[in-house]
Amino acid sequence: MIKQINCKHYQRNCDKKAPCCQIYYPCRLCHDQNYKGPKSEGCKVETMDRYNVKEIRCRKCLTEQAPSNLCTNCGIQFARYYCEICKLYQDDEKKNQFHCEKCNMCRLGIKEEYFHCETCDVCLSLLIKSTHICIQKAFEQNCAVCQDYLKNSTQLVQQLTHCPHFMHIKCLEKQTRKGLRNCPICNIAIYKMSKEEILELDEISQQLQVEINKEQLENKVVNIICSDCQAKSNNVQFNIYLKCQNCGSYNTRQ
């Protein structure tokens, strides 16, 4: 009896034969996750060639056949979305995909809501087209948080608000929940401090200054740089919270 591998990446009704090892996998990511190194007993190829898949197998009747979206034997549809170039199958109704010729791969989202940036060489939301900061081959790098290669990522990616770097949306949400508000690469603020946050820290800072004076540290000064406005402030009086002399933010570092 043929053992079928469960897939956590895509919903679909067929498996694909990997061109490199001639073994059936639900998707290329399942193949890549099974890679154990060039000296292992398994496949010696780390990344499956998605474009060169020549054979698939129906998960219902197990008929082996050429790639298409309908089984030649039992007639079932393999997926709601099928790309004959990438050999990508996705049957999840909650997800939308489209194939970008310039990216030469399928992207998450609705095609009409995205544009392809020639400089960054990636598809981006039309919502950020007017404010987008280009960076050469921006996606040919790892996510600053999870270290997954962005160009081949199956997750949604977002450019940060005040710098040209990119991050998975889920990784950005994790950063925010942890209270980390700066880009891990350049340290520029992802979210600048609000007036309310500054006023609250003004009060806390004044209270702390009393304790600092008791410890006879009132004459200690430091130099800081602000992650919100990038201004440098010299000879700032020492405190737990160091205020930018330019914009008033406490999102600073020595």
CSV table of C-alpha atoms in Angstrom, one decimal:
chain,number,residue,atom,x,y,z
A,1,MET,CA,0.0,0.0,0.0
A,2,ILE,CA,1.3,3.5,-1.0
A,3,LYS,CA,2.0,5.7,2.0
A,4,GLN,CA,0.8,9.3,1.5
A,5,ILE,CA,2.6,12.1,3.3
A,6,ASN,CA,0.5,14.7,5.0
A,7,CYS,CA,1.3,18.3,3.9
A,8,LYS,CA,1.2,21.4,6.1
A,9,HIS,CA,2.0,23.8,3.3
A,10,TYR,CA,-0.8,23.4,0.7
A,11,GLN,CA,-4.2,21.8,0.3
A,12,ARG,CA,-4.5,19.7,-2.9
A,13,ASN,CA,-5.5,16.2,-4.2
A,14,CYS,CA,-2.3,15.1,-5.9
A,15,ASP,CA,1.4,14.4,-5.2
A,16,LYS,CA,4.4,15.4,-7.3
A,17,LYS,CA,7.3,13.2,-8.3
A,18,ALA,CA,10.5,15.1,-7.5
A,19,PRO,CA,12.7,15.2,-10.7
A,20,CYS,CA,15.9,14.8,-8.6
A,21,CYS,CA,15.1,11.6,-6.6
A,22,GLN,CA,11.9,10.3,-8.4
A,23,ILE,CA,10.1,10.1,-5.0
A,24,TYR,CA,6.5,11.4,-4.7
A,25,TYR,CA,6.0,14.4,-2.3
A,26,PRO,CA,2.9,16.5,-1.7
A,27,CYS,CA,4.8,19.6,-2.6
A,28,ARG,CA,8.4,21.0,-3.2
A,29,LEU,CA,8.6,22.3,0.4
A,30,CYS,CA,7.9,18.8,1.8
A,31,HIS,CA,10.8,17.5,-0.3
A,32,ASP,CA,13.1,20.3,0.8
A,33,GLN,CA,12.3,19.8,4.5
A,34,ASN,CA,13.3,16.1,4.1
A,35,TYR,CA,16.8,17.0,2.9
A,36,LYS,CA,19.4,15.7,5.4
A,37,GLY,CA,22.6,16.8,3.7
A,38,PRO,CA,24.7,15.6,0.7
A,39,LYS,CA,26.1,12.6,2.6
A,40,SER,CA,22.7,11.3,3.8
A,41,GLU,CA,20.9,8.3,2.4
A,42,GLY,CA,18.1,10.5,1.1
A,43,CYS,CA,18.0,12.9,-1.9
A,44,LYS,CA,21.2,14.7,-2.5
A,45,VAL,CA,19.4,17.8,-3.9
A,46,GLU,CA,18.4,20.4,-1.3
A,47,THR,CA,15.9,22.4,-3.4
A,48,MET,CA,13.4,20.6,-5.7
A,49,ASP,CA,13.1,22.0,-9.2
A,50,ARG,CA,9.4,23.0,-9.2
A,51,TYR,CA,9.4,23.8,-13.0
A,52,ASN,CA,10.7,20.4,-14.1
A,53,VAL,CA,8.0,18.2,-12.5
A,54,LYS,CA,6.9,15.8,-15.3
A,55,GLU,CA,4.7,13.4,-13.3
A,56,ILE,CA,2.0,13.7,-10.6
A,57,ARG,CA,-0.2,11.1,-8.8
A,58,CYS,CA,-3.8,11.4,-7.8
A,59,ARG,CA,-4.3,11.0,-4.1
A,60,LYS,CA,-7.8,9.5,-4.6
A,61,CYS,CA,-7.2,6.8,-7.2
A,62,LEU,CA,-3.3,6.8,-7.2
A,63,THR,CA,-3.2,7.1,-11.0
A,64,GLU,CA,0.2,8.5,-12.2
A,65,GLN,CA,-0.1,11.0,-15.0
A,66,ALA,CA,1.3,14.2,-16.6
A,67,PRO,CA,0.7,17.4,-14.6
A,68,SER,CA,-2.8,19.0,-15.1
A,69,ASN,CA,-5.6,20.0,-12.8
A,70,LEU,CA,-8.0,17.1,-13.5
A,71,CYS,CA,-7.3,13.4,-12.9
A,72,THR,CA,-7.3,11.5,-16.2
A,73,ASN,CA,-8.8,8.4,-14.4
A,74,CYS,CA,-11.3,9.5,-11.7
A,75,GLY,CA,-11.9,13.0,-13.0
A,76,ILE,CA,-11.4,14.9,-9.7
A,77,GLN,CA,-10.0,18.4,-9.7
A,78,PHE,CA,-6.7,18.5,-7.9
A,79,ALA,CA,-7.0,22.1,-6.7
A,80,ARG,CA,-8.9,25.4,-7.0
A,81,TYR,CA,-5.7,27.1,-8.1
A,82,TYR,CA,-3.2,25.4,-10.5
A,83,CYS,CA,-0.2,26.9,-12.2
A,84,GLU,CA,1.2,24.9,-15.1
A,85,ILE,CA,4.5,26.8,-14.9
A,86,CYS,CA,5.3,26.3,-11.2
A,87,LYS,CA,3.3,23.1,-10.9
A,88,LEU,CA,1.7,24.7,-7.9
A,89,TYR,CA,-1.6,23.3,-6.5
A,90,GLN,CA,-3.6,25.1,-3.9
A,91,ASP,CA,-7.1,24.2,-2.8
A,92,ASP,CA,-7.5,26.5,0.2
A,93,GLU,CA,-10.4,28.8,-0.5
A,94,LYS,CA,-9.0,31.4,2.0
A,95,LYS,CA,-5.9,31.9,-0.1
A,96,ASN,CA,-5.4,33.6,-3.4
A,97,GLN,CA,-2.5,33.1,-5.7
A,98,PHE,CA,-1.3,34.5,-9.1
A,99,HIS,CA,1.7,33.8,-11.3
A,100,CYS,CA,4.1,36.7,-11.9
A,101,GLU,CA,6.0,36.3,-15.2
A,102,LYS,CA,8.8,38.7,-14.0
A,103,CYS,CA,9.2,36.9,-10.6
A,104,ASN,CA,8.9,33.6,-12.5
A,105,MET,CA,6.9,32.2,-9.6
A,106,CYS,CA,3.5,32.3,-7.9
A,107,ARG,CA,2.7,34.9,-5.3
A,108,LEU,CA,0.1,35.1,-2.6
A,109,GLY,CA,-2.7,37.6,-3.2
A,110,ILE,CA,-4.9,39.0,-5.9
A,111,LYS,CA,-3.0,39.9,-9.1
A,112,GLU,CA,-4.9,43.2,-9.6
A,113,GLU,CA,-3.8,44.4,-6.1
A,114,TYR,CA,-0.1,44.1,-6.8
A,115,PHE,CA,2.7,45.6,-9.0
A,116,HIS,CA,6.1,44.3,-9.9
A,117,CYS,CA,9.0,46.6,-8.8
A,118,GLU,CA,11.8,46.2,-11.4
A,119,THR,CA,14.5,47.4,-8.9
A,120,CYS,CA,13.4,45.2,-6.0
A,121,ASP,CA,12.5,42.5,-8.5
A,122,VAL,CA,9.4,41.5,-6.5
A,123,CYS,CA,5.6,42.0,-6.4
A,124,LEU,CA,4.4,44.5,-3.9
A,125,SER,CA,1.0,45.8,-2.8
A,126,LEU,CA,-0.4,48.8,-4.8
A,127,LEU,CA,-1.2,50.3,-1.4
A,128,ILE,CA,2.5,51.1,-0.9
A,129,LYS,CA,3.4,52.1,-4.5
A,130,SER,CA,3.6,55.8,-3.8
A,131,THR,CA,5.7,55.4,-0.6
A,132,HIS,CA,7.7,52.4,-1.5
A,133,ILE,CA,11.5,52.7,-1.0
A,134,CYS,CA,13.4,50.7,-3.6
A,135,ILE,CA,16.4,48.6,-2.7
A,136,GLN,CA,18.3,46.6,-5.4
A,137,LYS,CA,17.3,42.9,-5.3
A,138,ALA,CA,15.6,43.5,-2.0
A,139,PHE,CA,14.2,39.9,-1.7
A,140,GLU,CA,17.6,38.2,-2.3
A,141,GLN,CA,18.1,38.1,1.5
A,142,ASN,CA,16.8,36.3,4.6
A,143,CYS,CA,14.0,37.6,6.8
A,144,ALA,CA,15.7,39.5,9.6
A,145,VAL,CA,13.7,37.5,12.2
A,146,CYS,CA,13.2,33.9,11.0
A,147,GLN,CA,16.1,33.8,8.5
A,148,ASP,CA,14.0,32.2,5.8
A,149,TYR,CA,15.0,33.3,2.2
A,150,LEU,CA,12.4,35.9,1.3
A,151,LYS,CA,12.4,35.4,-2.5
A,152,ASN,CA,11.2,31.8,-2.2
A,153,SER,CA,9.0,32.4,0.8
A,154,THR,CA,5.3,31.2,0.7
A,155,GLN,CA,4.4,33.8,3.4
A,156,LEU,CA,3.2,37.4,2.9
A,157,VAL,CA,6.1,39.9,3.1
A,158,GLN,CA,5.9,43.6,4.0
A,159,GLN,CA,8.3,46.5,3.6
A,160,LEU,CA,8.9,48.4,6.8
A,161,THR,CA,7.5,51.9,7.2
A,162,HIS,CA,10.6,54.0,7.6
A,163,CYS,CA,13.4,51.9,6.0
A,164,PRO,CA,13.8,49.8,2.8
A,165,HIS,CA,14.0,46.4,4.5
A,166,PHE,CA,11.4,43.6,4.3
A,167,MET,CA,10.1,41.2,6.8
A,168,HIS,CA,7.4,38.5,6.9
A,169,ILE,CA,4.1,40.0,8.1
A,170,LYS,CA,3.9,37.3,10.8
A,171,CYS,CA,7.4,38.0,12.0
A,172,LEU,CA,6.6,41.7,12.1
A,173,GLU,CA,3.6,41.0,14.3
A,174,LYS,CA,5.7,38.9,16.6
A,175,GLN,CA,8.2,41.7,16.9
A,176,THR,CA,5.4,44.2,17.8
A,177,ARG,CA,4.0,41.9,20.4
A,178,LYS,CA,7.4,41.6,22.1
A,179,GLY,CA,7.6,45.4,22.2
A,180,LEU,CA,10.5,45.5,19.7
A,181,ARG,CA,9.9,48.6,17.6
A,182,ASN,CA,13.1,48.9,15.5
A,183,CYS,CA,14.3,47.2,12.3
A,184,PRO,CA,16.6,44.3,13.3
A,185,ILE,CA,18.9,45.2,10.3
A,186,CYS,CA,19.4,49.0,10.5
A,187,ASN,CA,17.7,49.8,13.8
A,188,ILE,CA,15.5,52.5,12.3
A,189,ALA,CA,12.1,52.7,13.9
A,190,ILE,CA,9.3,50.5,12.5
A,191,TYR,CA,6.8,52.5,14.6
A,192,LYS,CA,7.8,55.9,15.9
A,193,MET,CA,6.8,56.9,19.5
A,194,SER,CA,3.5,58.7,19.8
A,195,LYS,CA,3.0,62.0,21.7
A,196,GLU,CA,1.2,60.1,24.4
A,197,GLU,CA,4.0,57.6,24.9
A,198,ILE,CA,6.5,60.5,25.1
A,199,LEU,CA,4.5,62.4,27.7
A,200,GLU,CA,4.2,59.2,29.8
A,201,LEU,CA,7.9,58.6,29.7
A,202,ASP,CA,8.6,62.3,30.5
A,203,GLU,CA,6.8,61.8,33.8
A,204,ILE,CA,8.6,58.5,34.5
A,205,SER,CA,11.9,60.0,33.6
A,206,GLN,CA,11.5,62.9,36.0
A,207,GLN,CA,10.7,60.5,38.8
A,208,LEU,CA,13.8,58.4,38.1
A,209,GLN,CA,15.9,61.5,38.0
A,210,VAL,CA,15.3,62.0,41.7
A,211,GLU,CA,16.7,58.5,42.4
A,212,ILE,CA,19.7,59.2,40.0
A,213,ASN,CA,20.5,62.4,41.9
A,214,LYS,CA,20.5,60.4,45.2
A,215,GLU,CA,23.1,58.0,43.7
A,216,GLN,CA,25.2,61.1,42.8
A,217,LEU,CA,25.0,60.4,39.0
A,218,GLU,CA,23.4,63.7,38.1
A,219,ASN,CA,26.6,64.9,36.4
A,220,LYS,CA,27.0,61.8,34.2
A,221,VAL,CA,26.3,62.5,30.5
A,222,VAL,CA,26.1,60.2,27.5
A,223,ASN,CA,25.9,60.5,23.7
A,224,ILE,CA,22.8,59.0,22.0
A,225,ILE,CA,21.3,58.4,18.5
A,226,CYS,CA,17.5,58.4,17.9
A,227,SER,CA,15.9,55.5,16.0
A,228,ASP,CA,12.9,57.7,15.2
A,229,CYS,CA,14.6,60.7,13.5
A,230,GLN,CA,18.2,59.4,13.3
A,231,ALA,CA,19.5,62.6,15.0
A,232,LYS,CA,22.5,62.4,17.3
A,233,SER,CA,22.3,64.1,20.8
A,234,ASN,CA,25.5,64.8,22.7
A,235,ASN,CA,26.0,65.3,26.5
A,236,VAL,CA,22.5,64.1,27.4
A,237,GLN,CA,22.0,63.8,31.2
A,238,PHE,CA,22.1,60.2,32.2
A,239,ASN,CA,18.8,58.4,32.9
A,240,ILE,CA,17.1,55.0,32.4
A,241,TYR,CA,15.2,56.6,29.5
A,242,LEU,CA,17.3,58.9,27.3
A,243,LYS,CA,15.4,61.6,25.4
A,244,CYS,CA,16.3,62.8,21.9
A,245,GLN,CA,17.1,66.5,21.9
A,246,ASN,CA,15.7,66.8,18.3
A,247,CYS,CA,12.3,65.1,18.2
A,248,GLY,CA,11.7,64.3,21.9
A,249,SER,CA,11.5,60.5,21.4
A,250,TYR,CA,12.8,58.0,23.9
A,251,ASN,CA,13.4,55.4,21.2
A,252,THR,CA,17.2,56.0,21.5
A,253,ARG,CA,20.4,54.1,22.1
A,254,GLN,CA,23.9,55.1,23.3
